[in-house]
Protein backbone atom coordinates (compact mmCIF):
# COMPACT_ATOMS: atom_id res chain seq x y z
CA UNK A 1 0.00 0.00 0.00
CA UNK A 2 1.42 3.39 -1.02
CA UNK A 3 1.17 6.01 1.74
CA UNK A 4 0.32 9.13 -0.29
CA UNK A 5 -2.19 7.54 -2.63
CA UNK A 6 -5.71 8.94 -2.68
CA UNK A 7 -8.08 6.06 -3.37
CA UNK A 8 -11.36 7.97 -3.33
CA UNK A 9 -12.01 11.66 -3.85
CA UNK A 10 -15.63 12.76 -4.14
CA UNK A 11 -18.18 15.33 -3.11
CA UNK A 12 -21.95 15.27 -2.64
CA UNK A 13 -24.16 15.84 -5.65
CA UNK A 14 -26.26 18.98 -6.04
CA UNK A 15 -29.30 16.68 -6.22
CA UNK A 16 -29.35 17.19 -2.44
CA UNK A 17 -30.57 20.74 -3.17
CA UNK A 18 -33.52 19.64 -5.31
CA UNK A 19 -36.04 20.84 -2.72
CA UNK A 20 -34.49 24.33 -2.78
CA UNK A 21 -34.73 24.40 -6.59
CA UNK A 22 -38.43 23.54 -6.32
CA UNK A 23 -38.99 26.37 -3.82
CA UNK A 24 -37.44 28.81 -6.31
CA UNK A 25 -39.67 27.41 -9.06
CA UNK A 26 -42.73 27.87 -6.88
CA UNK A 27 -41.70 31.41 -5.91
CA UNK A 28 -41.02 32.51 -9.51
CA UNK A 29 -44.71 33.14 -10.40
CA UNK A 30 -44.88 35.59 -7.47
CA UNK A 31 -42.69 37.92 -9.50
CA UNK A 32 -45.44 38.11 -12.09
CA UNK A 33 -47.79 39.67 -9.57
CA UNK A 34 -47.52 43.37 -10.26
CA UNK A 35 -47.28 45.98 -7.56
CA UNK A 36 -50.56 47.45 -8.78
CA UNK A 37 -52.38 44.16 -8.14
CA UNK A 38 -51.01 44.00 -4.61
CA UNK A 39 -51.82 47.69 -4.14
CA UNK A 40 -55.48 46.95 -4.88
CA UNK A 41 -55.53 44.08 -2.37
CA UNK A 42 -54.09 46.17 0.50
CA UNK A 43 -56.56 48.24 2.53
CA UNK A 44 -54.82 51.62 2.09
CA UNK A 45 -56.54 53.51 4.87
CA UNK A 46 -55.00 51.34 7.61
CA UNK A 47 -51.41 51.15 6.36
CA UNK A 48 -48.90 54.04 6.17
CA UNK A 49 -47.61 54.99 2.71
CA UNK A 50 -43.97 54.01 3.34
CA UNK A 51 -45.06 50.53 4.48
CA UNK A 52 -47.41 50.20 1.52
CA UNK A 53 -44.50 50.66 -0.90
CA UNK A 54 -42.63 47.78 0.73
CA UNK A 55 -45.72 45.58 0.75
CA UNK A 56 -46.05 46.12 -3.00
CA UNK A 57 -42.44 44.96 -3.39
CA UNK A 58 -42.98 41.91 -1.16
CA UNK A 59 -42.84 39.36 -4.04
CA UNK A 60 -39.43 40.71 -5.10
CA UNK A 61 -38.15 40.53 -1.51
CA UNK A 62 -39.40 36.96 -1.09
CA UNK A 63 -37.87 35.87 -4.39
CA UNK A 64 -34.53 37.49 -3.51
CA UNK A 65 -34.59 35.68 -0.16
CA UNK A 66 -35.24 32.30 -1.78
CA UNK A 67 -32.45 32.92 -4.33
CA UNK A 68 -30.03 33.76 -1.52
CA UNK A 69 -31.10 30.59 0.31
CA UNK A 70 -30.57 28.50 -2.84
CA UNK A 71 -27.15 30.09 -3.40
CA UNK A 72 -26.12 29.32 0.17
CA UNK A 73 -27.11 25.66 -0.11
CA UNK A 74 -25.42 25.28 -3.52
CA UNK A 75 -22.21 26.74 -2.11
CA UNK A 76 -22.45 24.61 1.04
CA UNK A 77 -22.58 21.39 -1.02
CA UNK A 78 -19.84 22.66 -3.35
CA UNK A 79 -17.54 23.24 -0.36
CA UNK A 80 -18.02 19.72 1.04
CA UNK A 81 -15.58 17.00 0.09
CA UNK A 82 -14.62 13.45 1.03
CA UNK A 83 -11.23 11.84 0.48
CA UNK A 84 -9.87 8.41 1.39
CA UNK A 85 -6.17 7.70 1.48
CA UNK A 86 -4.27 4.67 2.76
CA UNK A 87 -4.98 5.33 6.45
CA UNK A 88 -7.71 7.95 6.89
CA UNK A 89 -11.09 9.14 5.74
CA UNK A 90 -10.91 12.94 5.39
CA UNK A 91 -14.00 15.13 5.23
CA UNK A 92 -14.00 18.86 4.66
CA UNK A 93 -16.97 21.19 5.15
CA UNK A 94 -17.63 24.91 5.45
CA UNK A 95 -17.85 28.00 3.30
CA UNK A 96 -16.07 30.70 5.29
CA UNK A 97 -14.96 28.56 8.23
CA UNK A 98 -13.40 25.36 6.87
CA UNK A 99 -13.63 22.31 9.09
CA UNK A 100 -11.42 19.28 8.41
CA UNK A 101 -12.25 15.96 10.02
CA UNK A 102 -10.26 12.75 10.01
CA UNK A 103 -11.34 9.21 10.83
CA UNK A 104 -8.75 6.44 11.02
CA UNK A 105 -9.76 3.61 8.68
CA UNK A 106 -9.16 0.90 11.27
CA UNK A 107 -11.93 2.54 13.37
CA UNK A 108 -14.60 1.88 10.74
CA UNK A 109 -16.93 -0.82 12.03
CA UNK A 110 -19.98 -1.14 9.82
CA UNK A 111 -21.45 0.28 6.63
CA UNK A 112 -24.92 0.91 5.27
CA UNK A 113 -25.96 2.11 1.82
CA UNK A 114 -29.18 4.11 1.48
CA UNK A 115 -30.52 4.83 -2.00
CA UNK A 116 -33.69 6.94 -1.97
CA UNK A 117 -35.78 6.88 -5.14
CA UNK A 118 -34.70 10.30 -6.37
CA UNK A 119 -31.03 9.40 -5.86
CA UNK A 120 -31.45 6.17 -7.83
CA UNK A 121 -32.58 8.19 -10.86
CA UNK A 122 -29.18 9.88 -10.83
CA UNK A 123 -27.06 6.86 -9.81
CA UNK A 124 -26.37 8.25 -6.34
CA UNK A 125 -26.62 6.98 -2.78
CA UNK A 126 -25.72 7.69 0.83
CA UNK A 127 -22.99 5.65 2.48
CA UNK A 128 -23.46 5.53 6.25
CA UNK A 129 -20.32 4.57 8.16
CA UNK A 130 -20.49 3.45 11.79
CA UNK A 131 -17.21 3.96 13.63
CA UNK A 132 -15.63 3.45 17.03
CA UNK A 133 -14.45 7.07 16.90
CA UNK A 134 -15.61 9.14 19.90
CA UNK A 135 -16.14 12.37 17.96
CA UNK A 136 -17.88 10.82 14.94
CA UNK A 137 -19.73 7.59 15.81
CA UNK A 138 -21.88 7.83 12.66
CA UNK A 139 -20.60 9.47 9.49
CA UNK A 140 -22.63 9.97 6.32
CA UNK A 141 -21.21 10.39 2.85
CA UNK A 142 -24.27 12.02 1.29
CA UNK A 143 -25.38 11.74 -2.34
CA UNK A 144 -22.17 10.22 -3.69
CA UNK A 145 -21.77 8.51 -7.06
CA UNK A 146 -21.41 4.71 -7.04
CA UNK A 147 -21.73 4.16 -3.28
CA UNK A 148 -21.23 0.38 -3.72
CA UNK A 149 -17.77 0.92 -5.22
CA UNK A 150 -16.85 3.37 -2.46
CA UNK A 151 -18.03 0.81 0.11
CA UNK A 152 -15.92 -1.95 -1.47
CA UNK A 153 -12.78 0.20 -1.48
CA UNK A 154 -13.36 1.42 2.09
CA UNK A 155 -14.03 -2.11 3.32
CA UNK A 156 -10.82 -3.44 1.75
CA UNK A 157 -8.71 -0.58 3.09
CA UNK A 158 -10.25 -1.01 6.55
CA UNK A 159 -9.30 -4.69 6.67
CA UNK A 160 -5.79 -3.91 5.41
CA UNK A 161 -5.32 -1.23 8.09
CA UNK A 162 -6.56 -3.54 10.83
CA UNK A 163 -4.06 -6.22 9.78
CA UNK A 164 -1.18 -3.73 9.58
CA UNK A 165 -1.91 -2.19 12.98
CA UNK A 166 -2.96 -5.47 14.61
CA UNK A 167 -6.34 -4.07 15.61
CA UNK A 168 -9.20 -6.47 16.22
CA UNK A 169 -12.84 -5.66 16.88
CA UNK A 170 -14.18 -6.93 20.20
CA UNK A 171 -17.89 -6.67 20.98
JSON list of C-alpha atoms in Angstrom, two decimals:
[
{"chain": "A", "resi": 1, "resn": "UNK", "atom": "CA", "xyz": [0.00, 0.00, 0.00]},
{"chain": "A", "resi": 2, "resn": "UNK", "atom": "CA", "xyz": [1.42, 3.39, -1.02]},
{"chain": "A", "resi": 3, "resn": "UNK", "atom": "CA", "xyz": [1.17, 6.01, 1.74]},
{"chain": "A", "resi": 4, "resn": "UNK", "atom": "CA", "xyz": [0.32, 9.13, -0.29]},
{"chain": "A", "resi": 5, "resn": "UNK", "atom": "CA", "xyz": [-2.19, 7.54, -2.63]},
{"chain": "A", "resi": 6, "resn": "UNK", "atom": "CA", "xyz": [-5.71, 8.94, -2.68]},
{"chain": "A", "resi": 7, "resn": "UNK", "atom": "CA", "xyz": [-8.08, 6.06, -3.37]},
{"chain": "A", "resi": 8, "resn": "UNK", "atom": "CA", "xyz": [-11.36, 7.97, -3.33]},
{"chain": "A", "resi": 9, "resn": "UNK", "atom": "CA", "xyz": [-12.01, 11.66, -3.85]},
{"chain": "A", "resi": 10, "resn": "UNK", "atom": "CA", "xyz": [-15.63, 12.76, -4.14]},
{"chain": "A", "resi": 11, "resn": "UNK", "atom": "CA", "xyz": [-18.18, 15.33, -3.11]},
{"chain": "A", "resi": 12, "resn": "UNK", "atom": "CA", "xyz": [-21.95, 15.27, -2.64]},
{"chain": "A", "resi": 13, "resn": "UNK", "atom": "CA", "xyz": [-24.16, 15.84, -5.65]},
{"chain": "A", "resi": 14, "resn": "UNK", "atom": "CA", "xyz": [-26.26, 18.98, -6.04]},
{"chain": "A", "resi": 15, "resn": "UNK", "atom": "CA", "xyz": [-29.30, 16.68, -6.22]},
{"chain": "A", "resi": 16, "resn": "UNK", "atom": "CA", "xyz": [-29.35, 17.19, -2.44]},
{"chain": "A", "resi": 17, "resn": "UNK", "atom": "CA", "xyz": [-30.57, 20.74, -3.17]},
{"chain": "A", "resi": 18, "resn": "UNK", "atom": "CA", "xyz": [-33.52, 19.64, -5.31]},
{"chain": "A", "resi": 19, "resn": "UNK", "atom": "CA", "xyz": [-36.04, 20.84, -2.72]},
{"chain": "A", "resi": 20, "resn": "UNK", "atom": "CA", "xyz": [-34.49, 24.33, -2.78]},
{"chain": "A", "resi": 21, "resn": "UNK", "atom": "CA", "xyz": [-34.73, 24.40, -6.59]},
{"chain": "A", "resi": 22, "resn": "UNK", "atom": "CA", "xyz": [-38.43, 23.54, -6.32]},
{"chain": "A", "resi": 23, "resn": "UNK", "atom": "CA", "xyz": [-38.99, 26.37, -3.82]},
{"chain": "A", "resi": 24, "resn": "UNK", "atom": "CA", "xyz": [-37.44, 28.81, -6.31]},
{"chain": "A", "resi": 25, "resn": "UNK", "atom": "CA", "xyz": [-39.67, 27.41, -9.06]},
{"chain": "A", "resi": 26, "resn": "UNK", "atom": "CA", "xyz": [-42.73, 27.87, -6.88]},
{"chain": "A", "resi": 27, "resn": "UNK", "atom": "CA", "xyz": [-41.70, 31.41, -5.91]},
{"chain": "A", "resi": 28, "resn": "UNK", "atom": "CA", "xyz": [-41.02, 32.51, -9.51]},
{"chain": "A", "resi": 29, "resn": "UNK", "atom": "CA", "xyz": [-44.71, 33.14, -10.40]},
{"chain": "A", "resi": 30, "resn": "UNK", "atom": "CA", "xyz": [-44.88, 35.59, -7.47]},
{"chain": "A", "resi": 31, "resn": "UNK", "atom": "CA", "xyz": [-42.69, 37.92, -9.50]},
{"chain": "A", "resi": 32, "resn": "UNK", "atom": "CA", "xyz": [-45.44, 38.11, -12.09]},
{"chain": "A", "resi": 33, "resn": "UNK", "atom": "CA", "xyz": [-47.79, 39.67, -9.57]},
{"chain": "A", "resi": 34, "resn": "UNK", "atom": "CA", "xyz": [-47.52, 43.37, -10.26]},
{"chain": "A", "resi": 35, "resn": "UNK", "atom": "CA", "xyz": [-47.28, 45.98, -7.56]},
{"chain": "A", "resi": 36, "resn": "UNK", "atom": "CA", "xyz": [-50.56, 47.45, -8.78]},
{"chain": "A", "resi": 37, "resn": "UNK", "atom": "CA", "xyz": [-52.38, 44.16, -8.14]},
{"chain": "A", "resi": 38, "resn": "UNK", "atom": "CA", "xyz": [-51.01, 44.00, -4.61]},
{"chain": "A", "resi": 39, "resn": "UNK", "atom": "CA", "xyz": [-51.82, 47.69, -4.14]},
{"chain": "A", "resi": 40, "resn": "UNK", "atom": "CA", "xyz": [-55.48, 46.95, -4.88]},
{"chain": "A", "resi": 41, "resn": "UNK", "atom": "CA", "xyz": [-55.53, 44.08, -2.37]},
{"chain": "A", "resi": 42, "resn": "UNK", "atom": "CA", "xyz": [-54.09, 46.17, 0.50]},
{"chain": "A", "resi": 43, "resn": "UNK", "atom": "CA", "xyz": [-56.56, 48.24, 2.53]},
{"chain": "A", "resi": 44, "resn": "UNK", "atom": "CA", "xyz": [-54.82, 51.62, 2.09]},
{"chain": "A", "resi": 45, "resn": "UNK", "atom": "CA", "xyz": [-56.54, 53.51, 4.87]},
{"chain": "A", "resi": 46, "resn": "UNK", "atom": "CA", "xyz": [-55.00, 51.34, 7.61]},
{"chain": "A", "resi": 47, "resn": "UNK", "atom": "CA", "xyz": [-51.41, 51.15, 6.36]},
{"chain": "A", "resi": 48, "resn": "UNK", "atom": "CA", "xyz": [-48.90, 54.04, 6.17]},
{"chain": "A", "resi": 49, "resn": "UNK", "atom": "CA", "xyz": [-47.61, 54.99, 2.71]},
{"chain": "A", "resi": 50, "resn": "UNK", "atom": "CA", "xyz": [-43.97, 54.01, 3.34]},
{"chain": "A", "resi": 51, "resn": "UNK", "atom": "CA", "xyz": [-45.06, 50.53, 4.48]},
{"chain": "A", "resi": 52, "resn": "UNK", "atom": "CA", "xyz": [-47.41, 50.20, 1.52]},
{"chain": "A", "resi": 53, "resn": "UNK", "atom": "CA", "xyz": [-44.50, 50.66, -0.90]},
{"chain": "A", "resi": 54, "resn": "UNK", "atom": "CA", "xyz": [-42.63, 47.78, 0.73]},
{"chain": "A", "resi": 55, "resn": "UNK", "atom": "CA", "xyz": [-45.72, 45.58, 0.75]},
{"chain": "A", "resi": 56, "resn": "UNK", "atom": "CA", "xyz": [-46.05, 46.12, -3.00]},
{"chain": "A", "resi": 57, "resn": "UNK", "atom": "CA", "xyz": [-42.44, 44.96, -3.39]},
{"chain": "A", "resi": 58, "resn": "UNK", "atom": "CA", "xyz": [-42.98, 41.91, -1.16]},
{"chain": "A", "resi": 59, "resn": "UNK", "atom": "CA", "xyz": [-42.84, 39.36, -4.04]},
{"chain": "A", "resi": 60, "resn": "UNK", "atom": "CA", "xyz": [-39.43, 40.71, -5.10]},
{"chain": "A", "resi": 61, "resn": "UNK", "atom": "CA", "xyz": [-38.15, 40.53, -1.51]},
{"chain": "A", "resi": 62, "resn": "UNK", "atom": "CA", "xyz": [-39.40, 36.96, -1.09]},
{"chain": "A", "resi": 63, "resn": "UNK", "atom": "CA", "xyz": [-37.87, 35.87, -4.39]},
{"chain": "A", "resi": 64, "resn": "UNK", "atom": "CA", "xyz": [-34.53, 37.49, -3.51]},
{"chain": "A", "resi": 65, "resn": "UNK", "atom": "CA", "xyz": [-34.59, 35.68, -0.16]},
{"chain": "A", "resi": 66, "resn": "UNK", "atom": "CA", "xyz": [-35.24, 32.30, -1.78]},
{"chain": "A", "resi": 67, "resn": "UNK", "atom": "CA", "xyz": [-32.45, 32.92, -4.33]},
{"chain": "A", "resi": 68, "resn": "UNK", "atom": "CA", "xyz": [-30.03, 33.76, -1.52]},
{"chain": "A", "resi": 69, "resn": "UNK", "atom": "CA", "xyz": [-31.10, 30.59, 0.31]},
{"chain": "A", "resi": 70, "resn": "UNK", "atom": "CA", "xyz": [-30.57, 28.50, -2.84]},
{"chain": "A", "resi": 71, "resn": "UNK", "atom": "CA", "xyz": [-27.15, 30.09, -3.40]},
{"chain": "A", "resi": 72, "resn": "UNK", "atom": "CA", "xyz": [-26.12, 29.32, 0.17]},
{"chain": "A", "resi": 73, "resn": "UNK", "atom": "CA", "xyz": [-27.11, 25.66, -0.11]},
{"chain": "A", "resi": 74, "resn": "UNK", "atom": "CA", "xyz": [-25.42, 25.28, -3.52]},
{"chain": "A", "resi": 75, "resn": "UNK", "atom": "CA", "xyz": [-22.21, 26.74, -2.11]},
{"chain": "A", "resi": 76, "resn": "UNK", "atom": "CA", "xyz": [-22.45, 24.61, 1.04]},
{"chain": "A", "resi": 77, "resn": "UNK", "atom": "CA", "xyz": [-22.58, 21.39, -1.02]},
{"chain": "A", "resi": 78, "resn": "UNK", "atom": "CA", "xyz": [-19.84, 22.66, -3.35]},
{"chain": "A", "resi": 79, "resn": "UNK", "atom": "CA", "xyz": [-17.54, 23.24, -0.36]},
{"chain": "A", "resi": 80, "resn": "UNK", "atom": "CA", "xyz": [-18.02, 19.72, 1.04]},
{"chain": "A", "resi": 81, "resn": "UNK", "atom": "CA", "xyz": [-15.58, 17.00, 0.09]},
{"chain": "A", "resi": 82, "resn": "UNK", "atom": "CA", "xyz": [-14.62, 13.45, 1.03]},
{"chain": "A", "resi": 83, "resn": "UNK", "atom": "CA", "xyz": [-11.23, 11.84, 0.48]},
{"chain": "A", "resi": 84, "resn": "UNK", "atom": "CA", "xyz": [-9.87, 8.41, 1.39]},
{"chain": "A", "resi": 85, "resn": "UNK", "atom": "CA", "xyz": [-6.17, 7.70, 1.48]},
{"chain": "A", "resi": 86, "resn": "UNK", "atom": "CA", "xyz": [-4.27, 4.67, 2.76]},
{"chain": "A", "resi": 87, "resn": "UNK", "atom": "CA", "xyz": [-4.98, 5.33, 6.45]},
{"chain": "A", "resi": 88, "resn": "UNK", "atom": "CA", "xyz": [-7.71, 7.95, 6.89]},
{"chain": "A", "resi": 89, "resn": "UNK", "atom": "CA", "xyz": [-11.09, 9.14, 5.74]},
{"chain": "A", "resi": 90, "resn": "UNK", "atom": "CA", "xyz": [-10.91, 12.94, 5.39]},
{"chain": "A", "resi": 91, "resn": "UNK", "atom": "CA", "xyz": [-14.00, 15.13, 5.23]},
{"chain": "A", "resi": 92, "resn": "UNK", "atom": "CA", "xyz": [-14.00, 18.86, 4.66]},
{"chain": "A", "resi": 93, "resn": "UNK", "atom": "CA", "xyz": [-16.97, 21.19, 5.15]},
{"chain": "A", "resi": 94, "resn": "UNK", "atom": "CA", "xyz": [-17.63, 24.91, 5.45]},
{"chain": "A", "resi": 95, "resn": "UNK", "atom": "CA", "xyz": [-17.85, 28.00, 3.30]},
{"chain": "A", "resi": 96, "resn": "UNK", "atom": "CA", "xyz": [-16.07, 30.70, 5.29]},
{"chain": "A", "resi": 97, "resn": "UNK", "atom": "CA", "xyz": [-14.96, 28.56, 8.23]},
{"chain": "A", "resi": 98, "resn": "UNK", "atom": "CA", "xyz": [-13.40, 25.36, 6.87]},
{"chain": "A", "resi": 99, "resn": "UNK", "atom": "CA", "xyz": [-13.63, 22.31, 9.09]},
{"chain": "A", "resi": 100, "resn": "UNK", "atom": "CA", "xyz": [-11.42, 19.28, 8.41]},
{"chain": "A", "resi": 101, "resn": "UNK", "atom": "CA", "xyz": [-12.25, 15.96, 10.02]},
{"chain": "A", "resi": 102, "resn": "UNK", "atom": "CA", "xyz": [-10.26, 12.75, 10.01]},
{"chain": "A", "resi": 103, "resn": "UNK", "atom": "CA", "xyz": [-11.34, 9.21, 10.83]},
{"chain": "A", "resi": 104, "resn": "UNK", "atom": "CA", "xyz": [-8.75, 6.44, 11.02]},
{"chain": "A", "resi": 105, "resn": "UNK", "atom": "CA", "xyz": [-9.76, 3.61, 8.68]},
{"chain": "A", "resi": 106, "resn": "UNK", "atom": "CA", "xyz": [-9.16, 0.90, 11.27]},
{"chain": "A", "resi": 107, "resn": "UNK", "atom": "CA", "xyz": [-11.93, 2.54, 13.37]},
{"chain": "A", "resi": 108, "resn": "UNK", "atom": "CA", "xyz": [-14.60, 1.88, 10.74]},
{"chain": "A", "resi": 109, "resn": "UNK", "atom": "CA", "xyz": [-16.93, -0.82, 12.03]},
{"chain": "A", "resi": 110, "resn": "UNK", "atom": "CA", "xyz": [-19.98, -1.14, 9.82]},
{"chain": "A", "resi": 111, "resn": "UNK", "atom": "CA", "xyz": [-21.45, 0.28, 6.63]},
{"chain": "A", "resi": 112, "resn": "UNK", "atom": "CA", "xyz": [-24.92, 0.91, 5.27]},
{"chain": "A", "resi": 113, "resn": "UNK", "atom": "CA", "xyz": [-25.96, 2.11, 1.82]},
{"chain": "A", "resi": 114, "resn": "UNK", "atom": "CA", "xyz": [-29.18, 4.11, 1.48]},
{"chain": "A", "resi": 115, "resn": "UNK", "atom": "CA", "xyz": [-30.52, 4.83, -2.00]},
{"chain": "A", "resi": 116, "resn": "UNK", "atom": "CA", "xyz": [-33.69, 6.94, -1.97]},
{"chain": "A", "resi": 117, "resn": "UNK", "atom": "CA", "xyz": [-35.78, 6.88, -5.14]},
{"chain": "A", "resi": 118, "resn": "UNK", "atom": "CA", "xyz": [-34.70, 10.30, -6.37]},
{"chain": "A", "resi": 119, "resn": "UNK", "atom": "CA", "xyz": [-31.03, 9.40, -5.86]},
{"chain": "A", "resi": 120, "resn": "UNK", "atom": "CA", "xyz": [-31.45, 6.17, -7.83]},
{"chain": "A", "resi": 121, "resn": "UNK", "atom": "CA", "xyz": [-32.58, 8.19, -10.86]},
{"chain": "A", "resi": 122, "resn": "UNK", "atom": "CA", "xyz": [-29.18, 9.88, -10.83]},
{"chain": "A", "resi": 123, "resn": "UNK", "atom": "CA", "xyz": [-27.06, 6.86, -9.81]},
{"chain": "A", "resi": 124, "resn": "UNK", "atom": "CA", "xyz": [-26.37, 8.25, -6.34]},
{"chain": "A", "resi": 125, "resn": "UNK", "atom": "CA", "xyz": [-26.62, 6.98, -2.78]},
{"chain": "A", "resi": 126, "resn": "UNK", "atom": "CA", "xyz": [-25.72, 7.69, 0.83]},
{"chain": "A", "resi": 127, "resn": "UNK", "atom": "CA", "xyz": [-22.99, 5.65, 2.48]},
{"chain": "A", "resi": 128, "resn": "UNK", "atom": "CA", "xyz": [-23.46, 5.53, 6.25]},
{"chain": "A", "resi": 129, "resn": "UNK", "atom": "CA", "xyz": [-20.32, 4.57, 8.16]},
{"chain": "A", "resi": 130, "resn": "UNK", "atom": "CA", "xyz": [-20.49, 3.45, 11.79]},
{"chain": "A", "resi": 131, "resn": "UNK", "atom": "CA", "xyz": [-17.21, 3.96, 13.63]},
{"chain": "A", "resi": 132, "resn": "UNK", "atom": "CA", "xyz": [-15.63, 3.45, 17.03]},
{"chain": "A", "resi": 133, "resn": "UNK", "atom": "CA", "xyz": [-14.45, 7.07, 16.90]},
{"chain": "A", "resi": 134, "resn": "UNK", "atom": "CA", "xyz": [-15.61, 9.14, 19.90]},
{"chain": "A", "resi": 135, "resn": "UNK", "atom": "CA", "xyz": [-16.14, 12.37, 17.96]},
{"chain": "A", "resi": 136, "resn": "UNK", "atom": "CA", "xyz": [-17.88, 10.82, 14.94]},
{"chain": "A", "resi": 137, "resn": "UNK", "atom": "CA", "xyz": [-19.73, 7.59, 15.81]},
{"chain": "A", "resi": 138, "resn": "UNK", "atom": "CA", "xyz": [-21.88, 7.83, 12.66]},
{"chain": "A", "resi": 139, "resn": "UNK", "atom": "CA", "xyz": [-20.60, 9.47, 9.49]},
{"chain": "A", "resi": 140, "resn": "UNK", "atom": "CA", "xyz": [-22.63, 9.97, 6.32]},
{"chain": "A", "resi": 141, "resn": "UNK", "atom": "CA", "xyz": [-21.21, 10.39, 2.85]},
{"chain": "A", "resi": 142, "resn": "UNK", "atom": "CA", "xyz": [-24.27, 12.02, 1.29]},
{"chain": "A", "resi": 143, "resn": "UNK", "atom": "CA", "xyz": [-25.38, 11.74, -2.34]},
{"chain": "A", "resi": 144, "resn": "UNK", "atom": "CA", "xyz": [-22.17, 10.22, -3.69]},
{"chain": "A", "resi": 145, "resn": "UNK", "atom": "CA", "xyz": [-21.77, 8.51, -7.06]},
{"chain": "A", "resi": 146, "resn": "UNK", "atom": "CA", "xyz": [-21.41, 4.71, -7.04]},
{"chain": "A", "resi": 147, "resn": "UNK", "atom": "CA", "xyz": [-21.73, 4.16, -3.28]},
{"chain": "A", "resi": 148, "resn": "UNK", "atom": "CA", "xyz": [-21.23, 0.38, -3.72]},
{"chain": "A", "resi": 149, "resn": "UNK", "atom": "CA", "xyz": [-17.77, 0.92, -5.22]},
{"chain": "A", "resi": 150, "resn": "UNK", "atom": "CA", "xyz": [-16.85, 3.37, -2.46]},
{"chain": "A", "resi": 151, "resn": "UNK", "atom": "CA", "xyz": [-18.03, 0.81, 0.11]},
{"chain": "A", "resi": 152, "resn": "UNK", "atom": "CA", "xyz": [-15.92, -1.95, -1.47]},
{"chain": "A", "resi": 153, "resn": "UNK", "atom": "CA", "xyz": [-12.78, 0.20, -1.48]},
{"chain": "A", "resi": 154, "resn": "UNK", "atom": "CA", "xyz": [-13.36, 1.42, 2.09]},
{"chain": "A", "resi": 155, "resn": "UNK", "atom": "CA", "xyz": [-14.03, -2.11, 3.32]},
{"chain": "A", "resi": 156, "resn": "UNK", "atom": "CA", "xyz": [-10.82, -3.44, 1.75]},
{"chain": "A", "resi": 157, "resn": "UNK", "atom": "CA", "xyz": [-8.71, -0.58, 3.09]},
{"chain": "A", "resi": 158, "resn": "UNK", "atom": "CA", "xyz": [-10.25, -1.01, 6.55]},
{"chain": "A", "resi": 159, "resn": "UNK", "atom": "CA", "xyz": [-9.30, -4.69, 6.67]},
{"chain": "A", "resi": 160, "resn": "UNK", "atom": "CA", "xyz": [-5.79, -3.91, 5.41]},
{"chain": "A", "resi": 161, "resn": "UNK", "atom": "CA", "xyz": [-5.32, -1.23, 8.09]},
{"chain": "A", "resi": 162, "resn": "UNK", "atom": "CA", "xyz": [-6.56, -3.54, 10.83]},
{"chain": "A", "resi": 163, "resn": "UNK", "atom": "CA", "xyz": [-4.06, -6.22, 9.78]},
{"chain": "A", "resi": 164, "resn": "UNK", "atom": "CA", "xyz": [-1.18, -3.73, 9.58]},
{"chain": "A", "resi": 165, "resn": "UNK", "atom": "CA", "xyz": [-1.91, -2.19, 12.98]},
{"chain": "A", "resi": 166, "resn": "UNK", "atom": "CA", "xyz": [-2.96, -5.47, 14.61]},
{"chain": "A", "resi": 167, "resn": "UNK", "atom": "CA", "xyz": [-6.34, -4.07, 15.61]},
{"chain": "A", "resi": 168, "resn": "UNK", "atom": "CA", "xyz": [-9.20, -6.47, 16.22]},
{"chain": "A", "resi": 169, "resn": "UNK", "atom": "CA", "xyz": [-12.84, -5.66, 16.88]},
{"chain": "A", "resi": 170, "resn": "UNK", "atom": "CA", "xyz": [-14.18, -6.93, 20.20]},
{"chain": "A", "resi": 171, "resn": "UNK", "atom": "CA", "xyz": [-17.89, -6.67, 20.98]}
]
